[in-house]
């Protein structure tokens, strides 16, 4: 939900609560005013009836409301002295409505010529049901009007106010540190937006500078390391050709060569991993993992045959992914190499490709590997001197780069699989 709509939803909720509370208070106040007005009218009508009774004594015996809005009947002095004026709501049959309708009634006692008379006076009143219905309808219309007003205000006026923020947000969404050097901010009359723009520019500037420095350092370090390593390996190889060396000296030189070659492979792997994590591989295209697998199986066939292994390829679909082709080859190569190097000899490596899954499984250790550490650097089980322990870490970095899932499971066989 966008920030503007999120704010509007809060406004709507608060308004609903406030209007509900206000409606109850307004309703009670309205009823109080209505009753006060009705009671004043009944009191005035009582005074007029009493005045008329003094002039026309024939109305002193009027027990029914047949021909008027009041009744008068004689009561005992004791009853008259103890009686107090009362106002109450009741129902009365109305011929024009053919139904019982609510009325307001005043009951009182007055004295005339040493006699006491009880008088009842009624007047029609607004029906509470109609009042509630009209009030509810009015409140709903008021609420809808306020919501529409807020939406119009939010989308036409507040949207313009928030425009610098959304402009910055859109640029950040598409920003890539390996390509974009900076972003363009829009000046605003709001201090907070200007401060946000300033801080974002500063942070991105430092991030781009750090990224470029790191990238240059990695490239320089990798280049500078490769040269002395290559020279050292070359000189040691020339030294081995010297016929004057003893077997112990040759063994020591061979050990040094193996370590230097391992260091060279590790240097290349770390450089590759750093480039992947820094998104330095572009030129994405749609690659078919089944086709790449077929190509790489031929390349790894000799290594697998050397260990007495067979590679069984099952193509049950075509898994197409938009990614860099070189990285796709590195991803699958690492999984093949991992299965061959760490797999048990004289066994079969299963490679399966479907429309939504790519998997490589091999027989090996009889217990499962730690899934929390298997994709970490230098955490894999190393059973070969040619394994530097970061092949699976590189594969994991590649899949994360393209929002893929690389997982491991043990079902008697070690299974690595890729899903979207």
Coordinates of C-alpha atoms in Angstrom, one line a residue:
X1 CA 0.0 0.0 0.0
X2 CA 1.3 3.4 -0.9
X3 CA 2.1 5.9 1.8
X4 CA -0.6 8.3 0.6
X5 CA -3.3 5.6 0.7
X6 CA -2.0 4.3 4.0
X7 CA -2.4 7.8 5.5
X8 CA -5.9 8.1 3.9
X9 CA -6.9 4.8 5.5
X10 CA -5.9 6.1 8.9
X11 CA -7.9 9.3 8.3
X12 CA -10.9 7.3 7.3
X13 CA -10.7 5.1 10.4
X14 CA -10.3 8.1 12.7
X15 CA -13.1 10.0 11.1
X16 CA -15.4 6.9 11.4
X17 CA -14.7 6.8 15.2
X18 CA -15.0 10.5 15.7
X19 CA -18.2 10.7 13.6
X20 CA -19.7 7.8 15.6
X21 CA -19.0 9.5 18.9
X22 CA -20.2 12.8 17.6
X23 CA -23.4 11.2 16.2
X24 CA -24.3 9.8 19.6
X25 CA -23.7 13.1 21.4
X26 CA -25.6 15.0 18.6
X27 CA -28.5 12.6 18.9
X28 CA -28.8 12.9 22.6
X29 CA -28.5 16.7 22.4
X30 CA -31.1 16.8 19.7
X31 CA -33.5 14.7 21.7
X32 CA -33.0 16.9 24.8
X33 CA -33.8 20.0 22.7
X34 CA -36.9 18.4 21.2
X35 CA -38.2 17.2 24.6
X36 CA -37.5 20.6 26.1
X37 CA -39.4 22.3 23.3
X38 CA -42.3 19.8 23.5
X39 CA -42.5 20.2 27.3
X40 CA -42.6 24.0 27.1
X41 CA -45.4 23.7 24.5
X42 CA -47.4 21.3 26.8
X43 CA -47.0 23.6 29.7
X44 CA -48.3 26.5 27.7
X45 CA -51.2 24.5 26.4
X46 CA -52.0 23.4 30.0
X47 CA -52.3 27.0 31.0
X48 CA -54.6 27.8 28.1
X49 CA -56.8 24.9 28.9
X50 CA -57.1 25.9 32.6
X51 CA -57.9 29.4 31.5
X52 CA -60.6 28.1 29.2
X53 CA -62.0 25.8 32.0
X54 CA -62.5 28.9 34.2
X55 CA -64.6 30.5 31.5
X56 CA -66.3 27.3 30.2
X57 CA -67.1 24.9 33.0
X58 CA -68.6 22.4 30.7
X59 CA -65.1 21.1 29.7
X60 CA -64.3 20.1 33.3
X61 CA -65.7 16.6 32.6
X62 CA -63.8 15.4 29.4
X63 CA -62.5 11.9 30.1
X64 CA -61.5 11.0 26.5
X65 CA -59.3 12.5 23.7
X66 CA -62.1 12.1 21.2
X67 CA -62.5 15.8 20.2
X68 CA -59.2 17.3 21.4
X69 CA -55.7 16.9 22.7
X70 CA -56.6 16.9 26.4
X71 CA -58.7 15.2 29.0
X72 CA -60.0 16.6 32.3
X73 CA -61.6 14.6 35.2
X74 CA -62.3 15.4 38.8
X75 CA -60.0 13.9 41.5
X76 CA -60.0 13.8 45.3
X77 CA -58.3 16.6 47.3
X78 CA -55.8 14.1 48.8
X79 CA -54.8 12.8 45.3
X80 CA -54.6 16.4 44.0
X81 CA -52.4 17.6 46.8
X82 CA -50.0 14.7 46.4
X83 CA -49.8 14.7 42.6
X84 CA -46.8 16.2 40.8
X85 CA -46.6 17.2 37.2
X86 CA -45.1 14.4 35.0
X87 CA -43.9 14.3 31.4
X88 CA -43.8 10.9 29.6
X89 CA -43.7 9.3 26.2
X90 CA -46.6 7.1 25.2
X91 CA -48.5 5.8 22.1
X92 CA -51.8 7.0 20.8
X93 CA -53.9 5.8 17.9
X94 CA -53.9 8.2 15.0
X95 CA -56.7 7.9 12.5
X96 CA -54.9 9.6 9.7
X97 CA -52.0 7.1 10.1
X98 CA -54.2 4.2 11.1
X99 CA -51.5 3.2 13.6
X100 CA -50.2 4.0 17.0
X101 CA -47.8 6.9 17.0
X102 CA -45.6 8.3 19.7
X103 CA -46.8 11.3 21.6
X104 CA -45.6 13.4 24.5
X105 CA -48.0 13.6 27.5
X106 CA -48.2 16.0 30.4
X107 CA -50.2 15.0 33.5
X108 CA -51.0 17.7 36.0
X109 CA -53.6 18.7 38.6
X110 CA -55.2 22.1 39.0
X111 CA -57.7 23.5 41.6
X112 CA -60.8 25.3 40.5
X113 CA -63.6 26.4 42.9
X114 CA -62.3 24.2 45.8
X115 CA -62.3 21.2 43.5
X116 CA -59.3 19.3 42.1
X117 CA -59.1 18.3 38.5
X118 CA -56.6 16.1 36.7
X119 CA -55.6 17.1 33.2
X120 CA -53.8 15.2 30.5
X121 CA -52.4 17.0 27.5
X122 CA -50.7 15.3 24.5
X123 CA -48.8 16.5 21.5
X124 CA -47.3 14.6 18.7
X125 CA -43.6 14.2 18.5
X126 CA -40.9 13.3 16.0
X127 CA -40.6 9.5 15.8
X128 CA -37.3 8.3 17.2
X129 CA -37.0 5.7 14.5
X130 CA -37.3 8.3 11.8
X131 CA -34.9 10.6 13.7
X132 CA -32.3 7.8 13.9
X133 CA -32.8 6.9 10.3
X134 CA -32.5 10.5 9.1
X135 CA -29.5 11.1 11.4
X136 CA -27.7 7.9 10.2
X137 CA -28.3 8.8 6.6
X138 CA -27.0 12.3 7.1
X139 CA -23.9 11.0 8.9
X140 CA -23.2 8.4 6.1
X141 CA -23.5 11.1 3.5
X142 CA -21.3 13.4 5.6
X143 CA -18.7 10.6 6.0
X144 CA -18.7 9.7 2.3
X145 CA -18.4 13.4 1.5
X146 CA -15.4 13.7 3.8
X147 CA -13.7 10.6 2.4
X148 CA -14.2 11.8 -1.2
X149 CA -12.9 15.2 -0.2
X150 CA -9.8 13.6 1.4
X151 CA -9.2 11.4 -1.6
X152 CA -9.4 14.4 -3.9
X153 CA -7.1 16.3 -1.6
X154 CA -4.8 13.4 -1.4
X155 CA -4.5 12.7 -5.1
X156 CA -4.4 16.2 -6.4
X157 CA -2.9 18.4 -3.8
X158 CA -1.0 16.1 -1.4
X159 CA 0.4 14.2 -4.4
X160 CA 2.0 17.3 -5.6
X161 CA 3.5 17.9 -2.2
X162 CA 4.9 14.4 -2.0
X163 CA 6.2 14.5 -5.6
X164 CA 9.9 15.1 -4.6
X165 CA 9.7 12.0 -2.4
X166 CA 8.2 9.7 -5.0
X167 CA 10.7 11.1 -7.6
X168 CA 13.5 10.1 -5.3
X169 CA 11.9 6.7 -4.6
X170 CA 11.6 5.9 -8.3
X171 CA 15.2 6.7 -8.9
X172 CA 16.4 4.6 -6.0
X173 CA 14.3 1.7 -7.2
X174 CA 16.1 1.7 -10.6
X175 CA 19.5 2.7 -9.2
X176 CA 22.5 0.4 -9.9
X177 CA 25.7 1.2 -8.2
X178 CA 27.8 -0.3 -10.9
X179 CA 26.2 1.9 -13.6
X180 CA 24.6 5.0 -12.1
X181 CA 27.0 7.6 -10.7
X182 CA 24.3 9.8 -9.0
X183 CA 20.6 10.6 -8.9
X184 CA 18.7 13.7 -9.7
X185 CA 16.8 15.2 -6.8
X186 CA 14.0 17.7 -7.0
X187 CA 14.1 20.8 -4.7
X188 CA 11.1 21.1 -2.3
X189 CA 9.6 23.7 0.0
X190 CA 9.5 21.0 2.7
X191 CA 12.7 20.9 4.9
X192 CA 12.4 17.2 5.6
X193 CA 12.4 16.3 1.9
X194 CA 15.4 18.6 1.2
X195 CA 17.2 16.9 4.1
X196 CA 16.4 13.5 2.8
X197 CA 17.6 14.4 -0.7
X198 CA 20.8 15.8 0.7
X199 CA 21.5 12.7 2.9
X200 CA 20.7 10.3 0.0
X201 CA 23.1 12.1 -2.3
X202 CA 25.8 12.0 0.3
X203 CA 25.2 8.3 1.1
X204 CA 25.1 7.3 -2.6
X205 CA 28.2 9.3 -3.3
X206 CA 30.2 7.5 -0.6
X207 CA 28.7 4.2 -1.7
X208 CA 29.8 4.7 -5.3
X209 CA 33.2 5.9 -4.3
X210 CA 33.7 2.8 -2.0
X211 CA 32.4 0.5 -4.7
X212 CA 34.8 1.9 -7.3
X213 CA 37.7 1.7 -4.8
X214 CA 36.8 -1.9 -3.9
X215 CA 36.4 -2.9 -7.5
X216 CA 39.7 -1.3 -8.5
X217 CA 41.5 -2.9 -5.5
X218 CA 40.1 -6.4 -6.3
X219 CA 41.1 -6.1 -10.0
X220 CA 44.6 -4.8 -9.1
X221 CA 45.1 -7.3 -6.3
X222 CA 44.0 -10.2 -8.6
X223 CA 46.3 -9.0 -11.4
X224 CA 49.3 -8.3 -9.2
X225 CA 48.9 -11.8 -7.5
X226 CA 48.6 -13.7 -10.8
X227 CA 51.9 -12.4 -12.1
X228 CA 54.2 -13.4 -9.2
X229 CA 52.3 -16.7 -8.8
X230 CA 52.8 -17.6 -12.5
X231 CA 56.5 -16.6 -12.3
X232 CA 56.9 -18.7 -9.2
X233 CA 55.2 -21.7 -10.7
X234 CA 57.2 -21.4 -13.9
X235 CA 60.6 -21.2 -12.0
X236 CA 59.7 -24.2 -9.8
X237 CA 58.8 -26.2 -12.9
X238 CA 62.2 -25.3 -14.5
X239 CA 63.9 -26.3 -11.2
X240 CA 62.2 -29.7 -11.3
X241 CA 63.9 -30.4 -14.6
X242 CA 67.3 -30.1 -13.0
X243 CA 68.8 -33.5 -12.9
X244 CA 70.9 -32.7 -9.9
X245 CA 68.0 -32.6 -7.4
X246 CA 67.3 -35.4 -5.0
X247 CA 64.0 -37.1 -4.7
X248 CA 63.3 -35.3 -1.4
X249 CA 64.0 -31.9 -3.0
X250 CA 61.7 -32.8 -5.9
X251 CA 59.0 -33.8 -3.5
X252 CA 59.3 -30.5 -1.7
X253 CA 59.2 -28.6 -4.9
X254 CA 56.1 -30.6 -6.1
X255 CA 54.4 -29.7 -2.8
X256 CA 55.2 -26.0 -3.3
X257 CA 53.8 -26.2 -6.8
X258 CA 50.6 -27.8 -5.6
X259 CA 50.1 -25.1 -3.0
X260 CA 50.9 -22.3 -5.5
X261 CA 48.4 -23.8 -8.1
X262 CA 45.8 -24.0 -5.3
X263 CA 46.4 -20.4 -4.4
X264 CA 46.1 -19.4 -8.1
X265 CA 42.7 -21.2 -8.3
X266 CA 41.5 -19.6 -5.1
X267 CA 42.6 -16.2 -6.3
X268 CA 40.6 -16.6 -9.5
X269 CA 37.6 -18.0 -7.5
X270 CA 37.6 -15.1 -5.0
X271 CA 37.8 -12.6 -7.8
X272 CA 34.9 -14.3 -9.6
X273 CA 32.8 -14.3 -6.4
X274 CA 33.6 -10.6 -5.7
X275 CA 32.5 -9.7 -9.3
X276 CA 29.3 -11.6 -8.9
X277 CA 28.4 -10.0 -5.6
X278 CA 29.2 -6.5 -7.0
X279 CA 27.0 -7.2 -10.1
X280 CA 29.8 -6.7 -12.6
X281 CA 28.3 -9.2 -15.0
X282 CA 25.8 -7.8 -17.5
X283 CA 24.6 -8.9 -20.9
X284 CA 21.8 -11.1 -19.7
X285 CA 20.1 -13.3 -22.2
X286 CA 17.7 -16.3 -22.1
X287 CA 19.8 -19.4 -21.5
X288 CA 18.6 -23.0 -21.6
X289 CA 20.0 -24.9 -18.6
X290 CA 19.4 -28.2 -20.4
X291 CA 21.5 -27.2 -23.4
X292 CA 24.3 -25.9 -21.2
X293 CA 24.2 -29.1 -19.2
X294 CA 24.7 -31.2 -22.3
X295 CA 27.7 -29.1 -23.4
X296 CA 29.3 -29.3 -19.9
X297 CA 28.7 -33.0 -19.5
X298 CA 30.9 -33.6 -22.5
X299 CA 33.7 -31.5 -20.9
X300 CA 33.4 -33.3 -17.5
X301 CA 33.1 -36.8 -19.0
X302 CA 36.8 -37.5 -18.8
X303 CA 37.0 -36.5 -15.2
X304 CA 34.0 -38.6 -14.3
X305 CA 35.4 -41.6 -16.2
X306 CA 38.7 -41.2 -14.3
X307 CA 36.8 -41.9 -11.1
X308 CA 34.7 -44.6 -12.6
X309 CA 31.6 -42.5 -12.6
X310 CA 28.8 -42.2 -15.1
X311 CA 26.7 -39.1 -15.7
X312 CA 23.1 -39.9 -16.3
X313 CA 21.2 -36.9 -17.9
X314 CA 17.4 -36.8 -17.9
X315 CA 15.8 -34.0 -19.8
X316 CA 12.1 -33.7 -18.8
X317 CA 11.6 -30.1 -19.8
X318 CA 13.3 -26.9 -20.8
X319 CA 14.3 -24.6 -17.9
X320 CA 14.9 -21.1 -19.5
X321 CA 16.4 -18.4 -17.3
X322 CA 17.4 -14.8 -18.2
X323 CA 21.0 -14.5 -17.0
X324 CA 24.6 -14.1 -18.1
X325 CA 25.6 -17.1 -20.1
X326 CA 29.1 -17.2 -18.6
X327 CA 27.7 -17.2 -15.1
X328 CA 25.2 -19.9 -16.1
X329 CA 28.1 -22.1 -17.2
X330 CA 30.0 -21.4 -14.0
X331 CA 26.9 -22.3 -11.9
X332 CA 26.4 -25.7 -13.5
X333 CA 30.1 -26.4 -13.7
X334 CA 30.5 -25.9 -10.0
X335 CA 27.6 -28.3 -9.3
X336 CA 29.1 -30.9 -11.7
X337 CA 32.6 -30.5 -10.2
X338 CA 31.2 -30.8 -6.7
X339 CA 29.4 -34.0 -7.5
X340 CA 32.4 -35.5 -9.2
X341 CA 35.1 -34.5 -6.6
X342 CA 33.0 -35.3 -3.5
X343 CA 31.0 -38.2 -4.9
X344 CA 31.8 -41.9 -4.3
X345 CA 33.7 -43.7 -7.0
X346 CA 32.0 -46.2 -9.3
X347 CA 28.6 -44.5 -8.9
X348 CA 26.2 -42.5 -11.1
X349 CA 25.7 -38.8 -11.0
X350 CA 22.0 -37.9 -11.8
X351 CA 21.4 -34.7 -13.7
X352 CA 17.7 -33.8 -14.2
X353 CA 16.2 -30.8 -15.9
X354 CA 12.4 -30.0 -15.9
X355 CA 10.5 -26.9 -16.7
X356 CA 10.9 -25.5 -13.2
X357 CA 13.8 -27.4 -11.6
X358 CA 17.4 -28.3 -12.3
X359 CA 19.1 -30.9 -10.0
X360 CA 22.4 -32.7 -9.6
X361 CA 22.7 -35.7 -7.2
X362 CA 25.5 -38.0 -6.3
X363 CA 26.3 -40.8 -3.8
X364 CA 28.9 -39.9 -1.2
X365 CA 29.0 -39.6 2.5
X366 CA 26.4 -41.6 4.3
X367 CA 25.3 -38.7 6.5
X368 CA 23.7 -35.4 5.5
X369 CA 25.8 -32.2 5.2
X370 CA 25.0 -29.1 7.3
X371 CA 22.6 -27.1 5.1
X372 CA 23.4 -23.9 7.1
X373 CA 27.1 -24.1 6.3
X374 CA 27.3 -26.0 3.0
X375 CA 27.0 -22.8 0.9
X376 CA 29.4 -20.7 3.0
X377 CA 32.9 -20.0 2.0
X378 CA 35.5 -22.6 2.9
X379 CA 32.8 -24.7 4.7
X380 CA 32.3 -27.5 2.3
X381 CA 33.7 -31.0 2.9
X382 CA 37.0 -31.0 1.1
X383 CA 38.0 -34.4 -0.1
X384 CA 40.3 -33.3 -2.9
X385 CA 43.3 -31.1 -3.1
X386 CA 41.7 -29.4 -6.2
X387 CA 38.8 -28.2 -4.2
X388 CA 39.2 -24.7 -2.7
X389 CA 36.0 -24.8 -0.7
X390 CA 34.2 -21.9 -2.4
X391 CA 32.6 -23.5 -5.4
X392 CA 29.2 -23.8 -3.8
X393 CA 29.5 -20.3 -2.4
X394 CA 30.0 -19.0 -5.9
X395 CA 27.0 -21.0 -7.1
X396 CA 24.9 -19.6 -4.3
X397 CA 25.9 -16.1 -5.1
X398 CA 25.0 -16.6 -8.8
X399 CA 21.5 -17.9 -7.9
X400 CA 20.9 -15.0 -5.5
X401 CA 22.0 -12.6 -8.2
X402 CA 19.2 -13.8 -10.4
X403 CA 16.6 -14.4 -7.7
X404 CA 16.8 -18.2 -8.0
X405 CA 16.8 -20.7 -5.2
X406 CA 19.7 -23.1 -4.7
X407 CA 19.0 -25.8 -2.0
X408 CA 20.4 -29.0 -0.7
X409 CA 18.7 -32.1 0.6
X410 CA 19.8 -35.6 1.6
X411 CA 17.7 -38.6 0.6
X412 CA 20.4 -41.3 0.7
X413 CA 22.1 -39.3 -2.0
X414 CA 23.3 -35.7 -1.9
X415 CA 21.0 -33.6 -4.0
X416 CA 21.5 -30.0 -5.1
X417 CA 18.7 -28.4 -7.0
X418 CA 17.8 -25.0 -8.5
X419 CA 14.3 -23.6 -8.7
X420 CA 12.8 -20.3 -9.6

